[in-house]
Amino acid sequence: MTYRFEFHPYQRQFRHPLTTHHGIWKVREGIILRLVDEKGRVGWGEIAPLPWFGSETLEQALTVCQQFPSQITSTDIFSIPAEFPACQFGFESAWEGLVARNGEDEGESRIETEKTSPLLPNSSLKYSYLLPTGEAALTSWQQGWQQGDRTFKWKIGVTSMESELRWFDQLVQALPPSAQLRLDANGGLTRNQAEQWLQVADQAGIVEFLEQPLPPQEFAALRAMQDQYKTAIALDESVATLNQLKTCYQQGWRGIFVIKAAIAGSITQLRQFCQAHDIDVVFSSVFETAIARQAVLNLAVELSHPHRAVGFGVNHWFV
């Protein structure tokens, strides 16, 4: 079957710039994809690149879209190379949504897409509310608490460690006893700093995990730290793409995997890997629009462990 193909770039302004170890982010840019079948039914997809995490750039994604003709097939979609992981996700999720809506036989892949209807309920999911960096976290958690979130994520490694440790202590005192806190360093700590944070987190008793304390190339040190402290360590930048995820698993990582599905690559292959290996997965946002968000949440309903909140408490970051 052939599909009429259109694409439209977009920009979304953050309400306040998002500061991480990677820098300051003011505008989310991406591409909306539209596939239309011969009966006029529509499938939507989204390419939401994150180049500092290892995906292609927006310019590269636009080039991929421009190289496709106005009529494409599923063969075209599944031939996108792994070097364009956000494109793989965007095109495949559009195709899956369309095939699931159609209820038509598309070969063996139809079996897979029955599980990924755009209408899957995800009300059972719990969300992790992303706090602002620095001192602002001490009051902003209340908004998330009032809307029902009980897991909070705070990015560290952004300013001086002395200040962040002081704010962390105040935040731990302020949060209700039933709250959980995730600390995300975006690979920005030294080994000494990471060990200090793990010691403090062990004592606090409220930290669910420390996310990517060291850069991906320090995998051996991350594995060693995992065995030395009570607080769990989660990989994020280390497993940004499906190939990286497979590599870390093959090298023995059995801790938490934070998967940003919208930049991980082929949605079909990601599902197959997660189904074949009982890994502890937290699906996380890349600040995509509702289109990619729904596709990832469908995956989360299907594949994530029910005791962990998904990292999608981010809507308050946009105008």
PDB file of C-alpha atoms in Angstrom:
ATOM      1  CA  MET A   1       0.000   0.000   0.000  1.00  0.00           C
ATOM      2  CA  THR A   2       1.145   3.536  -0.712  1.00  0.00           C
ATOM      3  CA  TYR A   3       0.543   6.529   1.522  1.00  0.00           C
ATOM      4  CA  ARG A   4       0.420  10.216   0.749  1.00  0.00           C
ATOM      5  CA  PHE A   5       3.134  11.856   2.813  1.00  0.00           C
ATOM      6  CA  GLU A   6       3.339  15.403   4.194  1.00  0.00           C
ATOM      7  CA  PHE A   7       5.575  16.993   6.810  1.00  0.00           C
ATOM      8  CA  HIS A   8       5.447  20.283   8.684  1.00  0.00           C
ATOM      9  CA  PRO A   9       8.195  21.730  10.940  1.00  0.00           C
ATOM     10  CA  TYR A  10       7.094  23.261  14.251  1.00  0.00           C
ATOM     11  CA  GLN A  11       8.446  25.349  17.125  1.00  0.00           C
ATOM     12  CA  ARG A  12       7.195  25.372  20.730  1.00  0.00           C
ATOM     13  CA  GLN A  13       8.305  28.020  23.198  1.00  0.00           C
ATOM     14  CA  PHE A  14       9.201  26.928  26.716  1.00  0.00           C
ATOM     15  CA  ARG A  15       7.420  28.912  29.418  1.00  0.00           C
ATOM     16  CA  HIS A  16      10.812  29.339  31.077  1.00  0.00           C
ATOM     17  CA  PRO A  17      14.149  28.188  29.605  1.00  0.00           C
ATOM     18  CA  LEU A  18      15.053  24.655  30.676  1.00  0.00           C
ATOM     19  CA  THR A  19      18.529  24.482  32.192  1.00  0.00           C
ATOM     20  CA  THR A  20      20.445  21.192  32.295  1.00  0.00           C
ATOM     21  CA  HIS A  21      24.087  20.151  32.277  1.00  0.00           C
ATOM     22  CA  HIS A  22      23.803  20.233  28.454  1.00  0.00           C
ATOM     23  CA  GLY A  23      22.943  23.951  28.469  1.00  0.00           C
ATOM     24  CA  ILE A  24      19.906  26.225  28.230  1.00  0.00           C
ATOM     25  CA  TRP A  25      16.954  25.225  26.032  1.00  0.00           C
ATOM     26  CA  LYS A  26      14.409  27.873  25.016  1.00  0.00           C
ATOM     27  CA  VAL A  27      12.512  26.458  22.015  1.00  0.00           C
ATOM     28  CA  ARG A  28      11.527  22.885  21.157  1.00  0.00           C
ATOM     29  CA  GLU A  29      11.701  22.293  17.395  1.00  0.00           C
ATOM     30  CA  GLY A  30      10.526  19.246  15.505  1.00  0.00           C
ATOM     31  CA  ILE A  31       8.535  17.950  12.555  1.00  0.00           C
ATOM     32  CA  ILE A  32       4.948  16.699  12.361  1.00  0.00           C
ATOM     33  CA  LEU A  33       4.370  13.861   9.873  1.00  0.00           C
ATOM     34  CA  ARG A  34       1.083  12.991   8.153  1.00  0.00           C
ATOM     35  CA  LEU A  35       0.367   9.783   6.266  1.00  0.00           C
ATOM     36  CA  VAL A  36      -2.902   9.357   4.347  1.00  0.00           C
ATOM     37  CA  ASP A  37      -3.954   5.970   2.952  1.00  0.00           C
ATOM     38  CA  GLU A  38      -5.967   5.226  -0.177  1.00  0.00           C
ATOM     39  CA  LYS A  39      -9.236   5.496   1.774  1.00  0.00           C
ATOM     40  CA  GLY A  40      -8.384   8.906   3.219  1.00  0.00           C
ATOM     41  CA  ARG A  41      -7.542   7.709   6.732  1.00  0.00           C
ATOM     42  CA  VAL A  42      -4.752   9.577   8.504  1.00  0.00           C
ATOM     43  CA  GLY A  43      -1.798   8.525  10.653  1.00  0.00           C
ATOM     44  CA  TRP A  44       0.219  11.120  12.549  1.00  0.00           C
ATOM     45  CA  GLY A  45       3.856  10.957  13.592  1.00  0.00           C
ATOM     46  CA  GLU A  46       6.448  13.266  15.042  1.00  0.00           C
ATOM     47  CA  ILE A  47      10.195  13.689  14.691  1.00  0.00           C
ATOM     48  CA  ALA A  48      11.517  15.341  17.863  1.00  0.00           C
ATOM     49  CA  PRO A  49      15.322  15.257  17.637  1.00  0.00           C
ATOM     50  CA  LEU A  50      17.649  15.781  20.576  1.00  0.00           C
ATOM     51  CA  PRO A  51      21.127  16.029  19.033  1.00  0.00           C
ATOM     52  CA  TRP A  52      22.985  16.594  22.328  1.00  0.00           C
ATOM     53  CA  PHE A  53      21.579  13.224  23.390  1.00  0.00           C
ATOM     54  CA  GLY A  54      22.885  11.523  20.262  1.00  0.00           C
ATOM     55  CA  SER A  55      19.998  11.785  17.805  1.00  0.00           C
ATOM     56  CA  GLU A  56      20.184  13.412  14.408  1.00  0.00           C
ATOM     57  CA  THR A  57      19.825  17.188  14.136  1.00  0.00           C
ATOM     58  CA  LEU A  58      16.655  18.931  12.983  1.00  0.00           C
ATOM     59  CA  GLU A  59      18.413  19.819   9.732  1.00  0.00           C
ATOM     60  CA  GLN A  60      19.287  16.167   9.093  1.00  0.00           C
ATOM     61  CA  ALA A  61      15.704  15.129   9.843  1.00  0.00           C
ATOM     62  CA  LEU A  62      14.378  17.726   7.415  1.00  0.00           C
ATOM     63  CA  THR A  63      16.721  16.348   4.756  1.00  0.00           C
ATOM     64  CA  VAL A  64      15.350  12.836   5.313  1.00  0.00           C
ATOM     65  CA  CYS A  65      11.787  14.137   4.914  1.00  0.00           C
ATOM     66  CA  GLN A  66      12.661  16.157   1.813  1.00  0.00           C
ATOM     67  CA  GLN A  67      14.219  13.136   0.150  1.00  0.00           C
ATOM     68  CA  PHE A  68      10.979  11.164   0.309  1.00  0.00           C
ATOM     69  CA  PRO A  69       8.466  11.516  -2.546  1.00  0.00           C
ATOM     70  CA  SER A  70       4.864  12.550  -1.880  1.00  0.00           C
ATOM     71  CA  GLN A  71       3.815   8.876  -2.116  1.00  0.00           C
ATOM     72  CA  ILE A  72       5.667   6.383   0.124  1.00  0.00           C
ATOM     73  CA  THR A  73       5.312   2.759   1.180  1.00  0.00           C
ATOM     74  CA  SER A  74       5.963   0.847   4.379  1.00  0.00           C
ATOM     75  CA  THR A  75       9.165  -0.404   2.720  1.00  0.00           C
ATOM     76  CA  ASP A  76      10.351   3.208   2.491  1.00  0.00           C
ATOM     77  CA  ILE A  77       9.494   3.770   6.150  1.00  0.00           C
ATOM     78  CA  PHE A  78      11.347   0.713   7.425  1.00  0.00           C
ATOM     79  CA  SER A  79      14.414   1.464   5.294  1.00  0.00           C
ATOM     80  CA  ILE A  80      15.355   4.618   7.265  1.00  0.00           C
ATOM     81  CA  PRO A  81      18.895   4.045   8.611  1.00  0.00           C
ATOM     82  CA  ALA A  82      19.603   3.793  12.351  1.00  0.00           C
ATOM     83  CA  GLU A  83      21.689   6.983  12.157  1.00  0.00           C
ATOM     84  CA  PHE A  84      18.332   8.832  12.074  1.00  0.00           C
ATOM     85  CA  PRO A  85      16.653   7.385  15.198  1.00  0.00           C
ATOM     86  CA  ALA A  86      14.112  10.206  15.711  1.00  0.00           C
ATOM     87  CA  CYS A  87      13.068   9.823  12.068  1.00  0.00           C
ATOM     88  CA  GLN A  88      12.694   6.056  12.504  1.00  0.00           C
ATOM     89  CA  PHE A  89      10.425   6.598  15.492  1.00  0.00           C
ATOM     90  CA  GLY A  90       8.367   9.333  13.837  1.00  0.00           C
ATOM     91  CA  PHE A  91       7.671   7.489  10.602  1.00  0.00           C
ATOM     92  CA  GLU A  92       7.051   4.104  12.249  1.00  0.00           C
ATOM     93  CA  SER A  93       4.685   5.511  14.868  1.00  0.00           C
ATOM     94  CA  ALA A  94       2.690   7.290  12.123  1.00  0.00           C
ATOM     95  CA  TRP A  95       2.518   4.057  10.173  1.00  0.00           C
ATOM     96  CA  GLU A  96       1.579   1.988  13.233  1.00  0.00           C
ATOM     97  CA  GLY A  97      -1.206   4.381  14.169  1.00  0.00           C
ATOM     98  CA  LEU A  98      -2.586   4.282  10.651  1.00  0.00           C
ATOM     99  CA  VAL A  99      -2.428   0.499  10.315  1.00  0.00           C
ATOM    100  CA  ALA A 100      -3.995   0.049  13.763  1.00  0.00           C
ATOM    101  CA  ARG A 101      -6.852   2.372  12.796  1.00  0.00           C
ATOM    102  CA  ASN A 102      -7.358   0.657   9.457  1.00  0.00           C
ATOM    103  CA  GLY A 103      -7.750  -2.825  10.893  1.00  0.00           C
ATOM    104  CA  GLU A 104      -6.351  -4.116   7.611  1.00  0.00           C
ATOM    105  CA  ASP A 105      -3.821  -6.877   7.112  1.00  0.00           C
ATOM    106  CA  GLU A 106      -0.338  -5.481   6.544  1.00  0.00           C
ATOM    107  CA  GLY A 107       1.380  -8.841   6.975  1.00  0.00           C
ATOM    108  CA  GLU A 108       3.099  -9.929  10.176  1.00  0.00           C
ATOM    109  CA  SER A 109       3.478  -6.365  11.420  1.00  0.00           C
ATOM    110  CA  ARG A 110      -0.291  -6.195  11.914  1.00  0.00           C
ATOM    111  CA  ILE A 111       0.091  -8.491  14.941  1.00  0.00           C
ATOM    112  CA  GLU A 112       2.412  -5.975  16.561  1.00  0.00           C
ATOM    113  CA  THR A 113       0.319  -2.907  15.809  1.00  0.00           C
ATOM    114  CA  GLU A 114      -2.822  -4.337  17.363  1.00  0.00           C
ATOM    115  CA  LYS A 115      -1.126  -3.607  20.697  1.00  0.00           C
ATOM    116  CA  THR A 116      -0.427   0.008  19.825  1.00  0.00           C
ATOM    117  CA  SER A 117      -3.764   1.512  18.887  1.00  0.00           C
ATOM    118  CA  PRO A 118      -3.794   5.282  19.414  1.00  0.00           C
ATOM    119  CA  LEU A 119      -6.840   4.675  21.607  1.00  0.00           C
ATOM    120  CA  LEU A 120      -4.999   2.674  24.280  1.00  0.00           C
ATOM    121  CA  PRO A 121      -5.940   4.011  27.729  1.00  0.00           C
ATOM    122  CA  ASN A 122      -2.995   5.301  29.735  1.00  0.00           C
ATOM    123  CA  SER A 123      -4.882   6.619  32.751  1.00  0.00           C
ATOM    124  CA  SER A 124      -3.215   3.902  34.842  1.00  0.00           C
ATOM    125  CA  LEU A 125       0.179   5.547  34.405  1.00  0.00           C
ATOM    126  CA  LYS A 126       1.759   7.621  37.148  1.00  0.00           C
ATOM    127  CA  TYR A 127       3.791  10.688  36.170  1.00  0.00           C
ATOM    128  CA  SER A 128       7.070  12.120  37.401  1.00  0.00           C
ATOM    129  CA  TYR A 129       6.793  15.903  37.720  1.00  0.00           C
ATOM    130  CA  LEU A 130       9.821  17.792  36.395  1.00  0.00           C
ATOM    131  CA  LEU A 131      10.928  20.523  38.793  1.00  0.00           C
ATOM    132  CA  PRO A 132      12.900  23.616  37.772  1.00  0.00           C
ATOM    133  CA  THR A 133      16.592  23.583  38.572  1.00  0.00           C
ATOM    134  CA  GLY A 134      18.010  25.327  41.586  1.00  0.00           C
ATOM    135  CA  GLU A 135      16.161  26.953  44.459  1.00  0.00           C
ATOM    136  CA  ALA A 136      12.888  27.338  42.537  1.00  0.00           C
ATOM    137  CA  ALA A 137      12.228  23.628  43.129  1.00  0.00           C
ATOM    138  CA  LEU A 138      11.559  24.341  46.818  1.00  0.00           C
ATOM    139  CA  THR A 139       8.121  25.794  46.067  1.00  0.00           C
ATOM    140  CA  SER A 140       7.209  24.550  42.591  1.00  0.00           C
ATOM    141  CA  TRP A 141       6.746  20.917  43.701  1.00  0.00           C
ATOM    142  CA  GLN A 142       3.444  21.932  45.283  1.00  0.00           C
ATOM    143  CA  GLN A 143       1.799  22.410  41.887  1.00  0.00           C
ATOM    144  CA  GLY A 144       2.649  18.840  40.903  1.00  0.00           C
ATOM    145  CA  TRP A 145       1.513  17.515  44.270  1.00  0.00           C
ATOM    146  CA  GLN A 146      -1.850  19.274  43.940  1.00  0.00           C
ATOM    147  CA  GLN A 147      -2.471  17.666  40.554  1.00  0.00           C
ATOM    148  CA  GLY A 148      -1.761  14.217  41.974  1.00  0.00           C
ATOM    149  CA  ASP A 149       1.898  13.597  41.159  1.00  0.00           C
ATOM    150  CA  ARG A 150       3.909  11.852  43.861  1.00  0.00           C
ATOM    151  CA  THR A 151       7.238  11.446  42.037  1.00  0.00           C
ATOM    152  CA  PHE A 152       9.404  14.487  41.336  1.00  0.00           C
ATOM    153  CA  LYS A 153      12.495  14.909  39.188  1.00  0.00           C
ATOM    154  CA  TRP A 154      15.182  17.507  39.919  1.00  0.00           C
ATOM    155  CA  LYS A 155      18.148  18.176  37.666  1.00  0.00           C
ATOM    156  CA  ILE A 156      21.521  18.550  39.386  1.00  0.00           C
ATOM    157  CA  GLY A 157      25.034  19.320  38.205  1.00  0.00           C
ATOM    158  CA  VAL A 158      23.821  22.694  36.938  1.00  0.00           C
ATOM    159  CA  THR A 159      25.298  25.073  39.520  1.00  0.00           C
ATOM    160  CA  SER A 160      27.658  24.730  42.493  1.00  0.00           C
ATOM    161  CA  MET A 161      27.398  21.443  44.357  1.00  0.00           C
ATOM    162  CA  GLU A 162      27.409  23.245  47.696  1.00  0.00           C
ATOM    163  CA  SER A 163      24.266  25.176  46.738  1.00  0.00           C
ATOM    164  CA  GLU A 164      22.540  22.144  45.260  1.00  0.00           C
ATOM    165  CA  LEU A 165      23.209  20.024  48.352  1.00  0.00           C
ATOM    166  CA  ARG A 166      21.761  22.786  50.534  1.00  0.00           C
ATOM    167  CA  TRP A 167      18.621  23.050  48.369  1.00  0.00           C
ATOM    168  CA  PHE A 168      18.359  19.261  48.260  1.00  0.00           C
ATOM    169  CA  ASP A 169      18.283  19.114  52.054  1.00  0.00           C
ATOM    170  CA  GLN A 170      15.567  21.769  52.137  1.00  0.00           C
ATOM    171  CA  LEU A 171      13.587  19.985  49.409  1.00  0.00           C
ATOM    172  CA  VAL A 172      13.741  16.676  51.276  1.00  0.00           C
ATOM    173  CA  GLN A 173      12.418  18.425  54.394  1.00  0.00           C
ATOM    174  CA  ALA A 174       9.609  20.096  52.425  1.00  0.00           C
ATOM    175  CA  LEU A 175       8.344  17.096  50.461  1.00  0.00           C
ATOM    176  CA  PRO A 176       5.634  14.937  52.094  1.00  0.00           C
ATOM    177  CA  PRO A 177       6.811  11.539  53.386  1.00  0.00           C
ATOM    178  CA  SER A 178       5.019   9.658  50.591  1.00  0.00           C
ATOM    179  CA  ALA A 179       6.866  11.556  47.837  1.00  0.00           C
ATOM    180  CA  GLN A 180       9.713  10.129  45.785  1.00  0.00           C
ATOM    181  CA  LEU A 181      12.524  12.192  44.284  1.00  0.00           C
ATOM    182  CA  ARG A 182      14.614  11.456  41.216  1.00  0.00           C
ATOM    183  CA  LEU A 183      17.944  13.232  40.772  1.00  0.00           C
ATOM    184  CA  ASP A 184      19.146  13.699  37.188  1.00  0.00           C
ATOM    185  CA  ALA A 185      22.740  14.751  36.579  1.00  0.00           C
ATOM    186  CA  ASN A 186      22.689  14.394  32.760  1.00  0.00           C
ATOM    187  CA  GLY A 187      26.174  12.865  32.960  1.00  0.00           C
ATOM    188  CA  GLY A 188      27.583  16.040  34.491  1.00  0.00           C
ATOM    189  CA  LEU A 189      29.214  14.878  37.736  1.00  0.00           C
ATOM    190  CA  THR A 190      32.739  13.802  38.551  1.00  0.00           C
ATOM    191  CA  ARG A 191      33.206  10.452  40.288  1.00  0.00           C
ATOM    192  CA  ASN A 192      33.809  12.204  43.578  1.00  0.00           C
ATOM    193  CA  GLN A 193      30.662  14.317  43.184  1.00  0.00           C
ATOM    194  CA  ALA A 194      28.617  11.282  42.174  1.00  0.00           C
ATOM    195  CA  GLU A 195      29.744   9.402  45.274  1.00  0.00           C
ATOM    196  CA  GLN A 196      28.873  12.405  47.462  1.00  0.00           C
ATOM    197  CA  TRP A 197      25.376  12.553  45.971  1.00  0.00           C
ATOM    198  CA  LEU A 198      24.885   8.805  46.434  1.00  0.00           C
ATOM    199  CA  GLN A 199      25.941   9.036  50.074  1.00  0.00           C
ATOM    200  CA  VAL A 200      23.513  11.907  50.671  1.00  0.00           C
ATOM    201  CA  ALA A 201      20.741  10.116  48.779  1.00  0.00           C
ATOM    202  CA  ASP A 202      21.271   6.944  50.835  1.00  0.00           C
ATOM    203  CA  GLN A 203      20.784   8.954  54.015  1.00  0.00           C
ATOM    204  CA  ALA A 204      17.754  10.872  52.741  1.00  0.00           C
ATOM    205  CA  GLY A 205      15.715   7.766  52.022  1.00  0.00           C
ATOM    206  CA  ILE A 206      13.442   9.613  49.581  1.00  0.00           C
ATOM    207  CA  VAL A 207      15.529   9.255  46.397  1.00  0.00           C
ATOM    208  CA  GLU A 208      14.191   6.674  43.963  1.00  0.00           C
ATOM    209  CA  PHE A 209      17.296   6.802  41.771  1.00  0.00           C
ATOM    210  CA  LEU A 210      20.201   8.946  40.610  1.00  0.00           C
ATOM    211  CA  GLU A 211      20.002   9.306  36.851  1.00  0.00           C
ATOM    212  CA  GLN A 212      23.164   9.253  34.725  1.00  0.00           C
ATOM    213  CA  PRO A 213      25.620  10.670  37.298  1.00  0.00           C
ATOM    214  CA  LEU A 214      28.623  10.090  35.006  1.00  0.00           C
ATOM    215  CA  PRO A 215      29.040  10.439  31.228  1.00  0.00           C
ATOM    216  CA  PRO A 216      28.350   7.339  29.088  1.00  0.00           C
ATOM    217  CA  GLN A 217      32.035   6.557  28.519  1.00  0.00           C
ATOM    218  CA  GLU A 218      32.415   5.820  32.249  1.00  0.00           C
ATOM    219  CA  PHE A 219      30.205   2.746  32.100  1.00  0.00           C
ATOM    220  CA  ALA A 220      32.516   0.621  34.270  1.00  0.00           C
ATOM    221  CA  ALA A 221      32.444   3.225  37.054  1.00  0.00           C
ATOM    222  CA  LEU A 222      28.644   3.421  36.831  1.00  0.00           C
ATOM    223  CA  ARG A 223      28.393  -0.345  37.223  1.00  0.00           C
ATOM    224  CA  ALA A 224      30.731  -0.285  40.221  1.00  0.00           C
ATOM    225  CA  MET A 225      28.751   2.504  41.916  1.00  0.00           C
ATOM    226  CA  GLN A 226      25.547   0.571  41.385  1.00  0.00           C
ATOM    227  CA  ASP A 227      26.858  -2.137  43.701  1.00  0.00           C
ATOM    228  CA  GLN A 228      28.252   0.212  46.363  1.00  0.00           C
ATOM    229  CA  TYR A 229      25.181   2.247  47.343  1.00  0.00           C
ATOM    230  CA  LYS A 230      21.566   1.628  48.311  1.00  0.00           C
ATOM    231  CA  THR A 231      20.292   4.325  45.958  1.00  0.00           C
ATOM    232  CA  ALA A 232      19.678   2.926  42.491  1.00  0.00           C
ATOM    233  CA  ILE A 233      21.436   4.340  39.430  1.00  0.00           C
ATOM    234  CA  ALA A 234      19.559   4.792  36.164  1.00  0.00           C
ATOM    235  CA  LEU A 235      21.109   5.062  32.712  1.00  0.00           C
ATOM    236  CA  ASP A 236      19.808   7.794  30.395  1.00  0.00           C
ATOM    237  CA  GLU A 237      22.384   9.339  28.033  1.00  0.00           C
ATOM    238  CA  SER A 238      24.110   5.932  28.008  1.00  0.00           C
ATOM    239  CA  VAL A 239      21.025   4.333  26.423  1.00  0.00           C
ATOM    240  CA  ALA A 240      19.762   7.164  24.223  1.00  0.00           C
ATOM    241  CA  THR A 241      19.455   4.983  21.127  1.00  0.00           C
ATOM    242  CA  LEU A 242      18.373   1.380  20.704  1.00  0.00           C
ATOM    243  CA  ASN A 243      21.901   0.321  19.741  1.00  0.00           C
ATOM    244  CA  GLN A 244      23.284   1.894  22.932  1.00  0.00           C
ATOM    245  CA  LEU A 245      20.536   0.224  24.951  1.00  0.00           C
ATOM    246  CA  LYS A 246      21.466  -3.175  23.525  1.00  0.00           C
ATOM    247  CA  THR A 247      25.166  -2.559  24.147  1.00  0.00           C
ATOM    248  CA  CYS A 248      24.683  -1.641  27.812  1.00  0.00           C
ATOM    249  CA  TYR A 249      22.471  -4.688  28.330  1.00  0.00           C
ATOM    250  CA  GLN A 250      25.042  -6.953  26.664  1.00  0.00           C
ATOM    251  CA  GLN A 251      27.741  -5.447  28.906  1.00  0.00           C
ATOM    252  CA  GLY A 252      25.775  -6.498  31.961  1.00  0.00           C
ATOM    253  CA  TRP A 253      23.657  -3.535  33.017  1.00  0.00           C
ATOM    254  CA  ARG A 254      20.650  -4.820  34.967  1.00  0.00           C
ATOM    255  CA  GLY A 255      19.685  -1.574  36.688  1.00  0.00           C
ATOM    256  CA  ILE A 256      17.160   1.002  35.510  1.00  0.00           C
ATOM    257  CA  PHE A 257      16.971   2.078  31.864  1.00  0.00           C
ATOM    258  CA  VAL A 258      15.492   5.519  31.163  1.00  0.00           C
ATOM    259  CA  ILE A 259      14.277   5.282  27.576  1.00  0.00           C
ATOM    260  CA  LYS A 260      13.473   8.357  25.517  1.00  0.00           C
ATOM    261  CA  ALA A 261      11.553   6.386  22.922  1.00  0.00           C
ATOM    262  CA  ALA A 262      11.057   9.352  20.585  1.00  0.00           C
ATOM    263  CA  ILE A 263      14.824   9.417  19.895  1.00  0.00           C
ATOM    264  CA  ALA A 264      15.629   5.742  20.524  1.00  0.00           C
ATOM    265  CA  GLY A 265      15.035   4.560  16.964  1.00  0.00           C
ATOM    266  CA  SER A 266      12.730   1.934  15.479  1.00  0.00           C
ATOM    267  CA  ILE A 267       9.604   1.624  17.616  1.00  0.00           C
ATOM    268  CA  THR A 268       9.129  -1.929  16.316  1.00  0.00           C
ATOM    269  CA  GLN A 269      12.629  -3.051  17.278  1.00  0.00           C
ATOM    270  CA  LEU A 270      12.441  -1.270  20.645  1.00  0.00           C
ATOM    271  CA  ARG A 271       9.243  -3.119  21.489  1.00  0.00           C
ATOM    272  CA  GLN A 272      10.769  -6.437  20.457  1.00  0.00           C
ATOM    273  CA  PHE A 273      13.856  -5.847  22.618  1.00  0.00           C
ATOM    274  CA  CYS A 274      11.832  -4.884  25.690  1.00  0.00           C
ATOM    275  CA  GLN A 275       9.559  -7.889  25.262  1.00  0.00           C
ATOM    276  CA  ALA A 276      12.526 -10.247  24.894  1.00  0.00           C
ATOM    277  CA  HIS A 277      14.372  -8.903  27.965  1.00  0.00           C
ATOM    278  CA  ASP A 278      12.737  -8.213  31.311  1.00  0.00           C
ATOM    279  CA  ILE A 279      14.392  -4.841  31.860  1.00  0.00           C
ATOM    280  CA  ASP A 280      13.457  -2.173  34.395  1.00  0.00           C
ATOM    281  CA  VAL A 281      12.244   0.621  32.092  1.00  0.00           C
ATOM    282  CA  VAL A 282      11.230   4.221  32.741  1.00  0.00           C
ATOM    283  CA  PHE A 283       9.853   5.861  29.599  1.00  0.00           C
ATOM    284  CA  SER A 284      10.748   9.541  29.487  1.00  0.00           C
ATOM    285  CA  SER A 285       9.811  12.642  27.517  1.00  0.00           C
ATOM    286  CA  VAL A 286      11.922  14.667  25.099  1.00  0.00           C
ATOM    287  CA  PHE A 287       9.383  17.521  25.316  1.00  0.00           C
ATOM    288  CA  GLU A 288       7.529  16.275  22.270  1.00  0.00           C
ATOM    289  CA  THR A 289       4.004  17.345  21.276  1.00  0.00           C
ATOM    290  CA  ALA A 290       0.896  15.301  22.032  1.00  0.00           C
ATOM    291  CA  ILE A 291       1.485  13.227  18.886  1.00  0.00           C
ATOM    292  CA  ALA A 292       4.740  11.543  19.903  1.00  0.00           C
ATOM    293  CA  ARG A 293       3.695  11.695  23.552  1.00  0.00           C
ATOM    294  CA  GLN A 294       0.696   9.453  22.845  1.00  0.00           C
ATOM    295  CA  ALA A 295       2.813   6.970  20.899  1.00  0.00           C
ATOM    296  CA  VAL A 296       5.344   6.703  23.745  1.00  0.00           C
ATOM    297  CA  LEU A 297       2.659   6.426  26.424  1.00  0.00           C
ATOM    298  CA  ASN A 298       1.089   3.569  24.467  1.00  0.00           C
ATOM    299  CA  LEU A 299       4.462   1.831  24.671  1.00  0.00           C
ATOM    300  CA  ALA A 300       4.685   2.613  28.375  1.00  0.00           C
ATOM    301  CA  VAL A 301       1.294   1.041  29.074  1.00  0.00           C
ATOM    302  CA  GLU A 302       2.492  -2.062  27.299  1.00  0.00           C
ATOM    303  CA  LEU A 303       6.099  -2.329  28.470  1.00  0.00           C
ATOM    304  CA  SER A 304       6.991  -0.266  31.543  1.00  0.00           C
ATOM    305  CA  HIS A 305       7.067  -1.614  35.083  1.00  0.00           C
ATOM    306  CA  PRO A 306       3.898  -0.503  36.879  1.00  0.00           C
ATOM    307  CA  HIS A 307       5.666   0.570  40.065  1.00  0.00           C
ATOM    308  CA  ARG A 308       7.638   3.351  38.334  1.00  0.00           C
ATOM    309  CA  ALA A 309       6.237   6.692  37.214  1.00  0.00           C
ATOM    310  CA  VAL A 310       6.821   7.669  33.585  1.00  0.00           C
ATOM    311  CA  GLY A 311       8.858  10.798  32.958  1.00  0.00           C
ATOM    312  CA  PHE A 312       6.067  12.760  31.300  1.00  0.00           C
ATOM    313  CA  GLY A 313       5.134  15.336  33.934  1.00  0.00           C
ATOM    314  CA  VAL A 314       6.394  18.145  31.707  1.00  0.00           C
ATOM    315  CA  ASN A 315       3.361  19.899  30.183  1.00  0.00           C
ATOM    316  CA  HIS A 316       3.689  22.799  32.630  1.00  0.00           C
ATOM    317  CA  TRP A 317       6.974  23.721  30.915  1.00  0.00           C
ATOM    318  CA  PHE A 318       5.171  24.996  27.815  1.00  0.00           C
ATOM    319  CA  VAL A 319       3.156  28.114  27.100  1.00  0.00           C
TER     320      VAL A 319
END
